[in-house]
Amino acid sequence: GAGVSQTPSNKVTEKGKYVELRCDPISGHTALYWYRQSLGQGPEFLIYFQGTGAADDSGLPNDRFFAVRPEGSVSTLKIQRTERGDSAVYLCASSPGHGEGEQFFGPGTRLTVL
Amino acid sequence: AQSVTQPDIHITVSEGASLELRCNYSYGATPYLFWYVQSPGQGLQLLLKYFSGDTLVQGIKGFEAEFKRSQSSFNLRKPSVHWSDAAEYFCAVGDGYNTDKLIFGTGTRLQVFP
């Protein structure tokens, strides 16, 4: 399909481990967003990219979280030394530009930290 | 800082009945407002958005919403609910003068009885 895809769909890891979550945006979309959705909550903004650069990373909770988008397309969210509180669904979205566009969301990656 | 309140955590309606989901926002200037729907296993899908102009906006799937500045509200309505409308509904506001950082409410879960 032509939508946003995220892999893996589910990830179970142990406390203290490192994880990478991948997002493939819609082809041609220059803006890419990461959100985190905890159980019973709405999505919470983490970071957004315009092209290859992180335009706003104010939502990253601490320095264990890092995201890259080296070629302006695929993005990887990296979490070091995972904690049980990191368990959530991580959502990725993309949009054609920035400012007034609709964000198209992927199905998410459910991360469980044991 | 901007915020969104969805006062109803869970709403149950009968199929064919009318629906109104409440959303209140906190923002000093004219906000960018959105309603998204999230079905199990699906990504968030945009129902409608308000940027400016006519305060009654039409969306997909027969939904509409009305922006009321005096009440800081953006309630979602549908005249006749279908069983397939059962889902989680999120109201969101753009942070600042663009939509790159969406602030979501906690959501309203809609249950539809036949």
CSV table of C-alpha atoms in Angstrom, one decimal:
chain,number,residue,atom,x,y,z
A,1,GLY,CA,0.0,0.0,0.0
A,2,ALA,CA,0.9,3.7,-0.2
A,3,GLY,CA,0.4,4.5,3.5
A,4,VAL,CA,2.8,5.0,6.3
A,5,SER,CA,4.3,1.7,7.5
A,6,GLN,CA,6.0,0.9,10.7
A,7,THR,CA,8.1,-2.1,11.7
A,8,PRO,CA,8.0,-4.1,13.8
A,9,SER,CA,4.3,-4.1,14.7
A,10,ASN,CA,5.1,-5.5,18.1
A,11,LYS,CA,8.4,-5.5,20.1
A,12,VAL,CA,8.9,-7.1,23.4
A,13,THR,CA,12.2,-6.4,25.2
A,14,GLU,CA,13.8,-6.6,28.6
A,15,LYS,CA,14.5,-3.6,30.8
A,16,GLY,CA,17.9,-2.1,30.0
A,17,LYS,CA,18.0,-3.3,26.4
A,18,TYR,CA,18.3,-1.1,23.3
A,19,VAL,CA,15.5,-1.0,20.7
A,20,GLU,CA,15.0,0.6,17.2
A,21,LEU,CA,11.6,1.3,15.7
A,22,ARG,CA,11.4,2.0,12.0
A,23,CYS,CA,9.0,4.3,10.0
A,24,ASP,CA,8.5,4.4,6.3
A,25,PRO,CA,6.6,7.5,5.4
A,26,ILE,CA,4.4,8.1,2.3
A,27,SER,CA,6.6,8.6,-0.7
A,28,GLY,CA,7.3,12.2,-1.3
A,29,HIS,CA,6.3,13.4,2.1
A,30,THR,CA,9.0,15.7,3.5
A,31,ALA,CA,7.7,16.0,7.1
A,32,LEU,CA,7.8,13.1,9.5
A,33,TYR,CA,6.5,12.9,13.1
A,34,TRP,CA,6.9,10.5,16.0
A,35,TYR,CA,4.3,10.3,18.8
A,36,ARG,CA,3.9,8.0,21.8
A,37,GLN,CA,0.5,6.7,22.9
A,38,SER,CA,0.3,5.3,26.4
A,39,LEU,CA,-2.7,3.1,27.4
A,40,GLY,CA,-5.8,5.2,27.8
A,41,GLN,CA,-4.1,8.4,26.6
A,42,GLY,CA,-4.0,10.4,23.4
A,43,PRO,CA,-0.9,10.5,21.3
A,44,GLU,CA,1.9,12.6,22.7
A,45,PHE,CA,4.3,14.4,20.4
A,46,LEU,CA,8.0,13.4,20.5
A,47,ILE,CA,9.8,14.8,17.5
A,48,TYR,CA,9.3,16.0,14.0
A,49,PHE,CA,11.6,16.1,11.0
A,50,GLN,CA,11.5,18.4,8.0
A,51,GLY,CA,13.7,16.6,5.5
A,52,THR,CA,16.7,15.2,7.2
A,53,GLY,CA,16.8,17.5,10.1
A,54,ALA,CA,14.9,17.4,13.4
A,55,ALA,CA,13.0,20.6,13.4
A,56,ASP,CA,11.5,20.1,16.8
A,57,ASP,CA,12.6,17.5,19.3
A,58,SER,CA,11.0,19.1,22.4
A,59,GLY,CA,8.8,16.1,23.1
A,60,LEU,CA,11.6,13.6,23.6
A,61,PRO,CA,11.4,12.7,27.3
A,62,ASN,CA,15.1,12.3,28.0
A,63,ASP,CA,18.4,11.6,26.4
A,64,ARG,CA,17.7,7.8,26.1
A,65,PHE,CA,15.5,8.7,23.2
A,66,PHE,CA,17.0,9.6,19.8
A,67,ALA,CA,15.6,9.7,16.3
A,68,VAL,CA,17.3,9.9,12.9
A,69,ARG,CA,16.2,10.4,9.3
A,70,PRO,CA,19.5,10.3,7.4
A,71,GLU,CA,18.2,10.4,3.8
A,72,GLY,CA,15.0,12.4,4.4
A,73,SER,CA,12.8,9.4,4.0
A,74,VAL,CA,12.9,6.4,6.5
A,75,SER,CA,13.2,7.3,10.1
A,76,THR,CA,14.4,5.3,13.1
A,77,LEU,CA,13.4,6.0,16.7
A,78,LYS,CA,16.1,4.6,19.0
A,79,ILE,CA,15.6,4.0,22.7
A,80,GLN,CA,18.6,3.1,24.9
A,81,ARG,CA,18.4,1.4,28.3
A,82,THR,CA,14.7,0.8,28.0
A,83,GLU,CA,12.5,1.2,31.1
A,84,ARG,CA,9.1,-0.3,31.9
A,85,GLY,CA,7.7,3.1,31.6
A,86,ASP,CA,8.7,3.2,28.0
A,87,SER,CA,6.0,0.6,27.2
A,88,ALA,CA,3.5,2.3,24.8
A,89,VAL,CA,2.5,2.4,21.2
A,90,TYR,CA,4.8,4.5,19.1
A,91,LEU,CA,3.1,6.2,16.2
A,92,CYS,CA,4.7,7.7,13.1
A,93,ALA,CA,3.1,10.1,10.8
A,94,SER,CA,4.1,12.0,7.6
A,95,SER,CA,2.8,14.9,5.7
A,96,PRO,CA,3.5,16.5,2.3
A,97,GLY,CA,5.0,19.7,3.8
A,98,HIS,CA,4.7,21.4,7.2
A,99,GLY,CA,2.5,24.0,8.7
A,100,GLU,CA,-1.0,23.3,7.6
A,101,GLY,CA,-1.0,19.8,6.3
A,102,GLU,CA,-2.9,16.7,7.4
A,103,GLN,CA,-0.7,14.2,9.2
A,104,PHE,CA,-1.1,10.6,7.9
A,105,PHE,CA,-0.5,8.1,10.6
A,106,GLY,CA,0.9,4.6,10.5
A,107,PRO,CA,-0.5,1.7,12.5
A,108,GLY,CA,2.1,2.0,15.2
A,109,THR,CA,4.6,-0.2,17.0
A,110,ARG,CA,3.6,-1.6,20.3
A,111,LEU,CA,6.6,-1.7,22.6
A,112,THR,CA,6.5,-3.8,25.8
A,113,VAL,CA,9.4,-3.6,28.2
A,114,LEU,CA,9.4,-6.4,30.7
B,1,ALA,CA,0.6,26.0,26.7
B,2,GLN,CA,-2.1,24.6,24.5
B,3,SER,CA,-4.3,21.8,25.9
B,4,VAL,CA,-7.3,19.8,24.8
B,5,THR,CA,-10.0,18.4,27.0
B,6,GLN,CA,-12.4,15.6,26.0
B,7,PRO,CA,-14.7,15.3,29.0
B,8,ASP,CA,-16.4,12.1,28.0
B,9,ILE,CA,-14.2,9.0,28.3
B,10,HIS,CA,-16.8,6.6,27.1
B,11,ILE,CA,-20.1,7.1,25.2
B,12,THR,CA,-22.7,4.5,24.3
B,13,VAL,CA,-25.4,5.2,21.7
B,14,SER,CA,-27.8,3.1,19.7
B,15,GLU,CA,-27.4,2.7,16.0
B,16,GLY,CA,-29.3,5.4,14.2
B,17,ALA,CA,-29.2,7.8,17.1
B,18,SER,CA,-27.5,11.2,16.9
B,19,LEU,CA,-24.0,11.7,18.3
B,20,GLU,CA,-22.1,14.7,19.8
B,21,LEU,CA,-18.6,14.3,21.2
B,22,ARG,CA,-17.3,17.2,23.2
B,23,CYS,CA,-13.9,18.9,22.8
B,24,ASN,CA,-12.6,22.0,24.6
B,25,TYR,CA,-9.3,23.6,23.9
B,26,SER,CA,-7.0,26.1,25.5
B,27,TYR,CA,-5.2,28.4,23.1
B,28,GLY,CA,-4.9,32.2,22.9
B,29,ALA,CA,-5.2,32.8,19.2
B,30,THR,CA,-7.3,31.1,16.5
B,31,PRO,CA,-6.4,27.4,16.8
B,32,TYR,CA,-5.9,24.8,14.2
B,33,LEU,CA,-8.3,22.0,15.3
B,34,PHE,CA,-8.7,18.4,14.2
B,35,TRP,CA,-10.7,15.3,14.9
B,36,TYR,CA,-9.1,11.9,14.3
B,37,VAL,CA,-10.7,8.4,14.6
B,38,GLN,CA,-8.7,5.3,15.7
B,39,SER,CA,-10.2,1.9,15.1
B,40,PRO,CA,-8.6,-1.2,16.6
B,41,GLY,CA,-5.5,-2.1,14.7
B,42,GLN,CA,-5.8,0.9,12.5
B,43,GLY,CA,-3.8,4.1,12.3
B,44,LEU,CA,-5.4,7.4,13.2
B,45,GLN,CA,-7.5,8.7,10.4
B,46,LEU,CA,-8.4,12.4,10.0
B,47,LEU,CA,-12.1,13.1,10.0
B,48,LEU,CA,-12.1,16.8,9.6
B,49,LYS,CA,-10.1,20.0,10.4
B,50,TYR,CA,-10.7,23.6,11.0
B,51,PHE,CA,-8.1,26.3,10.1
B,52,SER,CA,-10.2,29.4,9.4
B,53,GLY,CA,-13.4,30.5,7.7
B,54,ASP,CA,-16.7,28.8,8.1
B,55,THR,CA,-17.1,27.6,11.6
B,56,LEU,CA,-19.1,24.5,10.6
B,57,VAL,CA,-16.8,22.1,8.9
B,58,GLN,CA,-17.8,18.9,7.1
B,59,GLY,CA,-15.7,15.8,7.2
B,60,ILE,CA,-15.7,12.2,6.0
B,61,LYS,CA,-18.1,9.5,7.0
B,62,GLY,CA,-20.9,12.0,7.5
B,63,PHE,CA,-19.3,13.8,10.5
B,64,GLU,CA,-19.3,17.5,11.1
B,65,ALA,CA,-17.9,19.8,13.7
B,66,GLU,CA,-18.5,23.4,14.8
B,67,PHE,CA,-15.9,25.8,16.1
B,68,LYS,CA,-17.2,28.0,18.8
B,69,ARG,CA,-14.7,30.6,19.9
B,70,SER,CA,-16.8,31.9,22.7
B,71,GLN,CA,-16.9,28.4,24.3
B,72,SER,CA,-13.5,27.3,23.2
B,73,SER,CA,-15.1,24.2,21.8
B,74,PHE,CA,-14.9,22.1,18.7
B,75,ASN,CA,-17.6,19.4,19.2
B,76,LEU,CA,-18.0,16.6,16.7
B,77,ARG,CA,-21.5,15.6,15.5
B,78,LYS,CA,-23.2,13.0,13.4
B,79,PRO,CA,-26.9,12.9,12.8
B,80,SER,CA,-27.2,9.1,12.6
B,81,VAL,CA,-24.6,6.7,13.9
B,82,HIS,CA,-23.7,3.4,12.2
B,83,TRP,CA,-22.3,0.4,14.0
B,84,SER,CA,-19.1,0.8,12.1
B,85,ASP,CA,-18.5,4.2,13.8
B,86,ALA,CA,-17.6,2.4,17.0
B,87,ALA,CA,-14.0,3.5,17.7
B,88,GLU,CA,-11.8,5.9,19.7
B,89,TYR,CA,-12.1,9.6,18.7
B,90,PHE,CA,-9.4,12.1,19.4
B,91,CYS,CA,-9.6,15.9,19.2
B,92,ALA,CA,-6.3,17.7,18.6
B,93,VAL,CA,-5.0,21.3,18.4
B,94,GLY,CA,-2.0,22.5,16.5
B,95,ASP,CA,0.7,23.9,18.7
B,96,GLY,CA,1.4,27.5,17.7
B,97,TYR,CA,0.9,28.8,14.2
B,98,ASN,CA,1.2,25.5,12.4
B,99,THR,CA,0.2,21.9,12.7
B,100,ASP,CA,3.6,20.3,13.1
B,101,LYS,CA,3.1,19.5,16.7
B,102,LEU,CA,-0.4,18.3,17.5
B,103,ILE,CA,-1.7,18.3,21.1
B,104,PHE,CA,-4.2,15.5,21.5
B,105,GLY,CA,-7.0,15.0,24.0
B,106,THR,CA,-7.3,11.8,25.9
B,107,GLY,CA,-10.0,10.4,23.6
B,108,THR,CA,-13.6,9.3,23.7
B,109,ARG,CA,-14.4,5.7,23.2
B,110,LEU,CA,-17.7,5.3,21.3
B,111,GLN,CA,-19.7,2.1,21.6
B,112,VAL,CA,-22.7,1.5,19.3
B,113,PHE,CA,-25.5,-0.8,20.2
B,114,PRO,CA,-27.6,-2.4,17.4
